[in-house]
Every structure is written in structure tokens, then in C-alpha cells.
Coordinates of C-alpha atoms and ligand atoms in Angstrom, one line a residue:
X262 CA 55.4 39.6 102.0
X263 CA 59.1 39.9 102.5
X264 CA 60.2 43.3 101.5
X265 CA 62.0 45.6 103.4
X266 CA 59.3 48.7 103.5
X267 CA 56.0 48.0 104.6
X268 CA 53.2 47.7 102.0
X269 CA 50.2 48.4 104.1
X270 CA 47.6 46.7 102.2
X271 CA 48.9 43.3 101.8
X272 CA 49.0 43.5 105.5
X273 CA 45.4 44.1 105.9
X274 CA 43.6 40.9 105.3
X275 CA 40.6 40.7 103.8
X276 CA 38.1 37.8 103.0
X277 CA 35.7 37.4 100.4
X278 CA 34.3 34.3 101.7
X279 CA 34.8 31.7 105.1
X280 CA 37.7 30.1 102.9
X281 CA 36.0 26.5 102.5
X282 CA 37.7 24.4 100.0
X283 CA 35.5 22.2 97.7
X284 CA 37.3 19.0 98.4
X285 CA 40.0 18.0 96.0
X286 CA 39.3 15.2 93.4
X287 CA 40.8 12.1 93.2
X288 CA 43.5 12.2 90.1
X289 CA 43.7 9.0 88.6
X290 CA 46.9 10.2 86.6
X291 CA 50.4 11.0 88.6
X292 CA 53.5 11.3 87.2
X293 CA 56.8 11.9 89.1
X294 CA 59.4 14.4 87.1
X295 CA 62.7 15.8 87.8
X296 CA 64.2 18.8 87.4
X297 CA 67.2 21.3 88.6
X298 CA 66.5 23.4 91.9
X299 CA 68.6 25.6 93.9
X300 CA 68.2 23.7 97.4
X301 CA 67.7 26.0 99.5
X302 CA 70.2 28.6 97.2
X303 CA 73.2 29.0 96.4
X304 CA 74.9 30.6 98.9
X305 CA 73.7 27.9 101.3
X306 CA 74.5 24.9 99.7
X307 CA 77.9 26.2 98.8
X308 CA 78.8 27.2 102.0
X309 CA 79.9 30.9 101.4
X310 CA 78.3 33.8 99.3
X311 CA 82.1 34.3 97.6
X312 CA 81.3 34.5 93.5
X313 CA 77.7 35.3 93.3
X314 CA 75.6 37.8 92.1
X315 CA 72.8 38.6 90.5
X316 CA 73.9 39.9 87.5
X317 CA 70.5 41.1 85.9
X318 CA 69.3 37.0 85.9
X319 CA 72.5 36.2 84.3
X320 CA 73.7 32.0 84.6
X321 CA 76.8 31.8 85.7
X322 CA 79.3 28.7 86.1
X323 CA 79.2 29.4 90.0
X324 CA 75.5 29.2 89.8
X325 CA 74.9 26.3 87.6
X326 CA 77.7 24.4 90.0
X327 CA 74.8 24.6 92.3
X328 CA 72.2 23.2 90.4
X329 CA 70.3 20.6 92.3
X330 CA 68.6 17.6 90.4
X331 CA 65.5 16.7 92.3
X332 CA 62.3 14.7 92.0
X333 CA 59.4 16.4 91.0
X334 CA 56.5 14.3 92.8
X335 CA 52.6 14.1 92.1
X336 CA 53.0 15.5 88.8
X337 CA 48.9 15.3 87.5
X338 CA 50.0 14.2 84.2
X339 CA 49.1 17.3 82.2
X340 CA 52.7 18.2 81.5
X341 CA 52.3 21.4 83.4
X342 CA 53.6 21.9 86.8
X343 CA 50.5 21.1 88.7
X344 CA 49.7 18.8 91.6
X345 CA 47.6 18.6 94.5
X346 CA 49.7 20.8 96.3
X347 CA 50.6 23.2 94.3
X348 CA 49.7 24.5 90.8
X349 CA 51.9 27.0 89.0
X350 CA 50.8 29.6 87.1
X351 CA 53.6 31.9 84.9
X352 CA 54.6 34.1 82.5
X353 CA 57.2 31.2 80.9
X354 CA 53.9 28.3 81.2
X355 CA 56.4 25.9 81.6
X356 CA 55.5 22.4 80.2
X357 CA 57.4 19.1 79.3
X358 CA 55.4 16.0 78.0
X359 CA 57.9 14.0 79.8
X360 CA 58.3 15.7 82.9
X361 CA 61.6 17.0 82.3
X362 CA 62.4 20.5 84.0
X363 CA 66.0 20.9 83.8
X364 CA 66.2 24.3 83.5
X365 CA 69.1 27.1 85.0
X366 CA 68.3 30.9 86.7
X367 CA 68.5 32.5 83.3
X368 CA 65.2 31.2 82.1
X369 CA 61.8 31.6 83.6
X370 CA 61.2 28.2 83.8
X371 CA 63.7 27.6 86.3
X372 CA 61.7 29.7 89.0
X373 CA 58.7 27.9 87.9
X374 CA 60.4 24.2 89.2
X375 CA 61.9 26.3 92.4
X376 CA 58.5 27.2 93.1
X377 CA 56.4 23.8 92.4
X378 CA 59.2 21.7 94.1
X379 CA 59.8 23.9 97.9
X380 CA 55.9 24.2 98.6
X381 CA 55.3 20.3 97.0
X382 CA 57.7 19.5 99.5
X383 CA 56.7 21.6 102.5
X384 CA 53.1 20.7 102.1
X385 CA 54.2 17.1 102.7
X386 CA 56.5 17.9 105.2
X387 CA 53.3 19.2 106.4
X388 CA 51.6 15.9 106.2
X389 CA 54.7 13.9 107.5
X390 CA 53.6 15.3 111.0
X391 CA 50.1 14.3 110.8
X392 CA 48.5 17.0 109.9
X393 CA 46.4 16.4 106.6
X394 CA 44.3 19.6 107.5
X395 CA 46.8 22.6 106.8
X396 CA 46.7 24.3 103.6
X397 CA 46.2 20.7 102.0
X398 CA 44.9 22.1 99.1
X399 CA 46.7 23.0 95.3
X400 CA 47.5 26.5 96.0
X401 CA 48.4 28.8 93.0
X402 CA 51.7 30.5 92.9
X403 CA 52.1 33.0 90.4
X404 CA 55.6 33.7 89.3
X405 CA 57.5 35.9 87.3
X406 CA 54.4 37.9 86.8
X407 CA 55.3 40.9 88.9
X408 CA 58.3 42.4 88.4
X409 CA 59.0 44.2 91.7
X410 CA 61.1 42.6 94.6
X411 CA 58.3 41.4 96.5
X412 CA 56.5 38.5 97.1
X413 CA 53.2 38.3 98.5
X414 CA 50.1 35.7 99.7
X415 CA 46.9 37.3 99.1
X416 CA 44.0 36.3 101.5
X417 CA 41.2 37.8 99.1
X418 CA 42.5 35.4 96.2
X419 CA 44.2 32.9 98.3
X420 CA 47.1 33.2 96.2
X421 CA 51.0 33.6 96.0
X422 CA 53.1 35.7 94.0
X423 CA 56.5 35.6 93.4
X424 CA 57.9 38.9 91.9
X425 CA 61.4 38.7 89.5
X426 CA 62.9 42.2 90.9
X427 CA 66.8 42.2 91.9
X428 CA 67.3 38.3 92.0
X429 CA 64.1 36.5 91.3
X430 CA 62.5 35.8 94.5
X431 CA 61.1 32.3 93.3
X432 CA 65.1 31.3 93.0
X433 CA 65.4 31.7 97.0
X434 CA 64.2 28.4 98.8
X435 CA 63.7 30.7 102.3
X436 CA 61.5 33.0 100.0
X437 CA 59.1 30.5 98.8
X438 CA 58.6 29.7 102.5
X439 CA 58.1 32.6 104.5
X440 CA 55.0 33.4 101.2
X441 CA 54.0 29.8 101.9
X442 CA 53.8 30.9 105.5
X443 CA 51.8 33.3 105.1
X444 CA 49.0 30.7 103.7
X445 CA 49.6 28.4 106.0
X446 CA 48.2 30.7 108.7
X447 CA 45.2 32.2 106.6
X448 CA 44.4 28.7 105.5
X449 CA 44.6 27.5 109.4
X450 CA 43.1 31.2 111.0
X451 CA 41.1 33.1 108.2
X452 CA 42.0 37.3 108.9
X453 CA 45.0 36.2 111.1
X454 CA 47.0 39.7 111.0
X455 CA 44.3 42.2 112.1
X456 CA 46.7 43.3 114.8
X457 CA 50.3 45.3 115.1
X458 CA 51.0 42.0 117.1
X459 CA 49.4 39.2 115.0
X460 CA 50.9 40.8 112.0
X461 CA 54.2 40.2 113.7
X462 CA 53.5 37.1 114.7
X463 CA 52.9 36.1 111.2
X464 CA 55.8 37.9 109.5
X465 CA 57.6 35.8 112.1
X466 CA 55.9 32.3 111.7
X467 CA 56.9 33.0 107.7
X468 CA 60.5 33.7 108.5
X469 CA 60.8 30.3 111.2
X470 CA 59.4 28.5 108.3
X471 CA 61.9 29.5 106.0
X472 CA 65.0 29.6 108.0
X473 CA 64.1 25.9 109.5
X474 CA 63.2 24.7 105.3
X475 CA 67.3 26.2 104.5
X476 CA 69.0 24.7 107.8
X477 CA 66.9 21.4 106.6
X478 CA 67.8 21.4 103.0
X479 CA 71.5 22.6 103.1
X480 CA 74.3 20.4 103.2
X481 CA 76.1 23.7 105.1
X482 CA 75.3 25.6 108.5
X483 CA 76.3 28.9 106.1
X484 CA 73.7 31.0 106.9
X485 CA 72.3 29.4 110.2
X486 CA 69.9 31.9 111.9
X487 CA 69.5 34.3 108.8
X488 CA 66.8 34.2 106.0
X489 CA 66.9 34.6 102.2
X490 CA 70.7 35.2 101.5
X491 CA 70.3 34.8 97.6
X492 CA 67.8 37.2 97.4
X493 CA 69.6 39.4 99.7
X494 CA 72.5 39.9 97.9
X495 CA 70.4 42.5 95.8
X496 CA 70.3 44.3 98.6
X497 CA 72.4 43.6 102.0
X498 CA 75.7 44.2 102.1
X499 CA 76.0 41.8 105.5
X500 CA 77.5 38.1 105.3
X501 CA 75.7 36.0 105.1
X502 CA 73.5 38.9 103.2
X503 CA 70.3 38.8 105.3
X504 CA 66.6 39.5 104.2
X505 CA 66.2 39.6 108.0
X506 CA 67.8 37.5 111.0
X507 CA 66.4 35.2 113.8
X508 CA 69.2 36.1 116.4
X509 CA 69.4 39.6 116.5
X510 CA 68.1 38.9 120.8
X511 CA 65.5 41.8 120.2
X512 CA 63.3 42.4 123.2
X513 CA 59.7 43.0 123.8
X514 CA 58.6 46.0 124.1
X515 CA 62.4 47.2 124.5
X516 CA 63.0 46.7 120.2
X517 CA 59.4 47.1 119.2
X518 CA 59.2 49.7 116.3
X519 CA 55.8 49.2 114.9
X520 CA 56.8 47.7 111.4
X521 CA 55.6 43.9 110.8
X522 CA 59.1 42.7 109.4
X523 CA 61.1 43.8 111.9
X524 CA 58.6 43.3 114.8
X525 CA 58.6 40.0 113.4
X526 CA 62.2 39.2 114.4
X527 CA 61.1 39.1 118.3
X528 CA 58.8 36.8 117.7
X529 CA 60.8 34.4 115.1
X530 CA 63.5 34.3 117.3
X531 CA 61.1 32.3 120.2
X532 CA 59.9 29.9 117.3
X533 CA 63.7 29.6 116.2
X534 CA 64.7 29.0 120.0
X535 CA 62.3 26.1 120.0
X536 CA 63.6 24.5 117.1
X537 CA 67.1 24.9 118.4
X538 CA 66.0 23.1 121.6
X539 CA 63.5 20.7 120.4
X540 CA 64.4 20.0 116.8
X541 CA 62.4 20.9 113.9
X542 CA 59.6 18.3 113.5
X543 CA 58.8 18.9 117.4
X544 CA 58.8 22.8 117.5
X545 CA 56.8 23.0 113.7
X546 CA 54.7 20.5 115.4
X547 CA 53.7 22.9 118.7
X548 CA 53.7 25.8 116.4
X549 CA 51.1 24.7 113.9
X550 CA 48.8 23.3 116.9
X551 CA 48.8 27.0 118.6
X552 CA 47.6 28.7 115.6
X553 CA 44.3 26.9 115.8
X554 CA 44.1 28.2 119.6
X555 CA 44.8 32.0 118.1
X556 CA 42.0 34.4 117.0
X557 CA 42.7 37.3 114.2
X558 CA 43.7 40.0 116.6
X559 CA 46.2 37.7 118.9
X560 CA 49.2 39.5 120.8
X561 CA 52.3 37.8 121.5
X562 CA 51.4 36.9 125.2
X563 CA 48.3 35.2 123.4
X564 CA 50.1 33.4 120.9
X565 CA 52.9 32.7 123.5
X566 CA 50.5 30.7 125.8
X567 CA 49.1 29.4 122.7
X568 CA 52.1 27.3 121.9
X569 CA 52.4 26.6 126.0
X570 CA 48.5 24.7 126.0
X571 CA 49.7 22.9 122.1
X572 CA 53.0 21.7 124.3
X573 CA 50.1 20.0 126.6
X574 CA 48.0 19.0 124.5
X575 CA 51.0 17.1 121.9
X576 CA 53.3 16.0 124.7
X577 CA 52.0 16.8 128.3
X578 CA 53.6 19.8 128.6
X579 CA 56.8 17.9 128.4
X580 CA 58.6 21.1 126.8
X581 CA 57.0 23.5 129.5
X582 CA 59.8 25.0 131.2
X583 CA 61.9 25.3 128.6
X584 CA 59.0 27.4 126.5
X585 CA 58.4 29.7 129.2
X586 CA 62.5 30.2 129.5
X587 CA 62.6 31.0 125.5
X588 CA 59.8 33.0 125.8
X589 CA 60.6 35.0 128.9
X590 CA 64.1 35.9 127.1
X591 CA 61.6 37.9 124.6
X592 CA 60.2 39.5 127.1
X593 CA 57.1 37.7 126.2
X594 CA 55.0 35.8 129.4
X595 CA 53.4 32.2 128.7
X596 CA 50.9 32.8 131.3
Ligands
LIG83 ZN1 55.7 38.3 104.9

């Protein structure tokens, strides 16, 4: 989840079942669409946060100026926005016989394509680094259905929900992530979170995710280091306007407070660190491979030598010093 106070119970993960997947079918129908995305938002891709706000939902011409046309790929043919990545379930039930989504941020439908294209394209982003065994699976995204300014991935359902409070949180690239984040690491480590420290480690992994998928996307380094400006103009008053930062240099235990967001910033700031030093395809790459070393209850010296014995077992422990140098600047040993 990415709000600000702490909501307890979507930290508490619970599991109905061992999470197996019946394994997907083979569609013999796909159809690529397009439509209009903020990529990753607004204040991103422009450069600045000068002329935007939220205005209750309101289009404005700042806003539309930064309207993205993108291809929607995988499409199953249905019309819907559905794929075997992703399968979008809303209060607008967007649908275009043609695959034509060109929507703007006034209308629901526009948060639907947001949605459907950022975790289409993560999910093979995914793939692109050879794993085919991470959340490979069409996971539903609700959106628009809950109107407070939270998002959240449940483990119980297995879902993600994408509330429409202060700016709709679907319309925020970095948003999308960090929730998608959250099912990454459920879908790789079933009750991952049990833990003050695992839950950190998880807020955090969700907030690397997203902060890497904006510097990826955007054609600007506005925003470099910070997470969901878009959505945080609703409520930071900082520029860039921050849902939280991964260079604030917080300290373990110096900075620990005992709430999973910003607990979460010591440990995003190591996985940021390693994309700065090893670009992003190598860091997501040691990341991902730790989590499968992790168990529910993890601390951060766990998951820090976690990500050391991934480094050996991907590249010889090529990146070895320099992951113990990160991690030693969090306070937070590899051995
Ligand atoms: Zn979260």
C-alpha cells in the first residue's frame, strides 16, 4: 500500500491457500491496441511540477500536453482490457471493439489503460531478464472502485486495487509499481511481511520498483530518487512533491521508527544504490534472485546477505564489494 498512515491489516498477510496457479491457457486470439498513458506522469515527463494540479480529476491543457500514445500489447481479443498479464476490472468497464483507448485523466477509462499498460509492461520487463516464473500470471487490478487515496495488493485475493482519492492513484506510473511490487514478492515468497523488518523490506522493494519504472520511462531526470510526484501533489508540498524518497541516507537502527513506509526508505535506498551502481537490469536482476533465498519473517541483515549469495550465484560475486559498501552505508551487514 502506499499511504502515508499505516493500515495495519493490509500489512498482515494472510493466505487462504499455497498460492498455486492453474496454468494459464493458450489464447489463440491476440490483438495489439493503443491508447494514451501518462508515462511515468506528468510531472516527470515534463520535467517540472509548474501547472499541475489535481483539480478534483479535472483535464487540463497542461495535462493532456502530456498524454502519451502507446501500444497496448497482448490484447485477448475480447475488447476489454485483459491479457495474460494483467486483467482489469473497473467501475468505467472500459471496452473498444477495436482496441482504441484514447482516453484523458477526466474519465475513468483513462486509469483503466494507465493500469493495463505499466504492469503489461513490467511483467515483461520481468520476462526480458529471464525470469518467466515471477508473478507470470493475469493478475486483476481493480480500479476506481475505492475511493480513498490508497492503493493496495491483497495476499488473501491476490489482487490490486487502485483507489481514485486526491489524484487517482492509477494515473501515477510509480504507483502502479510499488502495488505491483507488492505481488511480485507474495507471488515469489507467500506471507513475505510477517516481520517489522520484512514488512520494510517490502514497502521498500515496492518503492525501488517504482522509482527505477519512472527514471526508465521519463524522458527527464525530474524527480530522480523520489516516488509518485503526481499523486503527491495531493498532498506534499516538497518539489518534486514526494510520496516518499530513496535518498533521504536514513540509517539502521539510527532512523528506525517502526512504521513500514518509512522504515522502508532504509532499505529502498540500498536497492536504489545498486541500481545507481549497476544499472537497472543488473540490480532488478540480484534483487528478484534474493527474494527466493528470503523466508516470511526475514530482517534486513537476512535479506542483505540474500542479495550478497544472488550476486554469486548470477555473476560470481562480481558486484561483491560494492554490495557490502552500499549496504554497510545503511548500517546493514551482508555477512
Ligand atoms: Zn506498499
Amino acid at each position: 500500500m502506499h499511504a502515508k498512515t499505516p493500515f495495519g491489516a493490509w500489512e498482515t498477510y494472510i493466505h487462504a491457500d499455497s498460492g498455486k496457479f492453474l496454468k494459464k491457457k493458450d489464447l489463440n486470439r491476440r490483438a495489439t491496441g493503443t491508447g494514451n498513458v501518462f508515462s511515468p506522469n506528468p510531472l516527470e515527463s515534463q520535467g517540472s511540477a509548474t501547472g499541475f494540479s489535481d483539480n478534483n480529476d479535472a483535464d487540463s491543457a497542461a495535462l493532456n500536453n502530456q498524454l502519451k500514445s502507446v501500444s497496448l500489447l497482448g490484447l485477448d481479443g475480447s475488447g476489454y482490457l485483459k491479457d495474460a498479464y494483467v486483467n482489469i476490472y473497473s467501475r468505467a468497464k472500459t471496452y473498444s471493439a477495436t482496441h482504441t483507448f484514447n482516453f484523458t485523466r477526466s474519465q475513468d477509462s483513462f486509469e483503466d489503460v494507465m493500469a493495463y499498460y505499466h504492469i503489461d509492461t513490467l511483467q515483461r520487463y520481468i520476462q526480458s531478464l529471464g525470469f518467466t516464473n515471477i508473478n507470470n500470471r493475469s493478475i486483476t487490478a481493480n480500479v476506481n472502485t475505492y475511493k480513498k487515496d490508497n492503493s493496495f495488493y491483497s495476499p488473501s485475493t491476490k489482487e490490486l486495487t487502485f483507489g481514485s482519492g486526491g489524484v487517482d492513484d492509477a494515473e501515477d506510473a510509480g504507483i502502479i509499481a510499488h502495488e505491483y511490487g507488492h505481488s511480485i514478492q507474495d507471488n515469489q515468497l507467500p506471507n513475505f511481511g510477517n516481520s517489522a523488518e520484512s514488512g520494510a523490506m517490502g514497502e521498500g522493494f515496492g518503492d525501488f520498483l517504482g522509482a527505477t519504472y519512472e527514471d526508465a520511462t521519463s524522458s527527464t531526470s525530474f524527480g530522480t530518487g523520489c516516488i509518485g510526484e503526481w499523486d503527491a501533489t495531493s498532498y506534499s508540498s516538497s518539489n518534486p512533491p514526494c510520496l516518499r524518497r530513496l535518498d533521504n541516507n536514513k540509517v539502521y537502527p539510527r532512523d528506525w521508527v517502526g512504521e513500514v513506509h518509512a522504515d522502508g526508505e532504509i532499505w529502498s535506498q540500498g536497492l536504489y544504490d545498486m541500481y545507481k551502481a549497476f544499472g537497472r537490469d543488473v540490480a532488478t536482476k540480484i534483487i528478484l534472485q534474493s527474494h527466493w533465498s528470503l523466508t516470511p519473517d526475514a530482517t534486513f541483515n537476512d535479506g542483505a546477505r540474500a542479495i550478497k549469495q544472488a550476486d554469486l550465484l548470477l555473476y560470481g560475486g562480481s558486484h561483491g564489494d560494492q554490495i557490502d559498501s552500499i549496504w554497510a552505508a545503511r548500517g546493514i551487514s551482508t555477512q
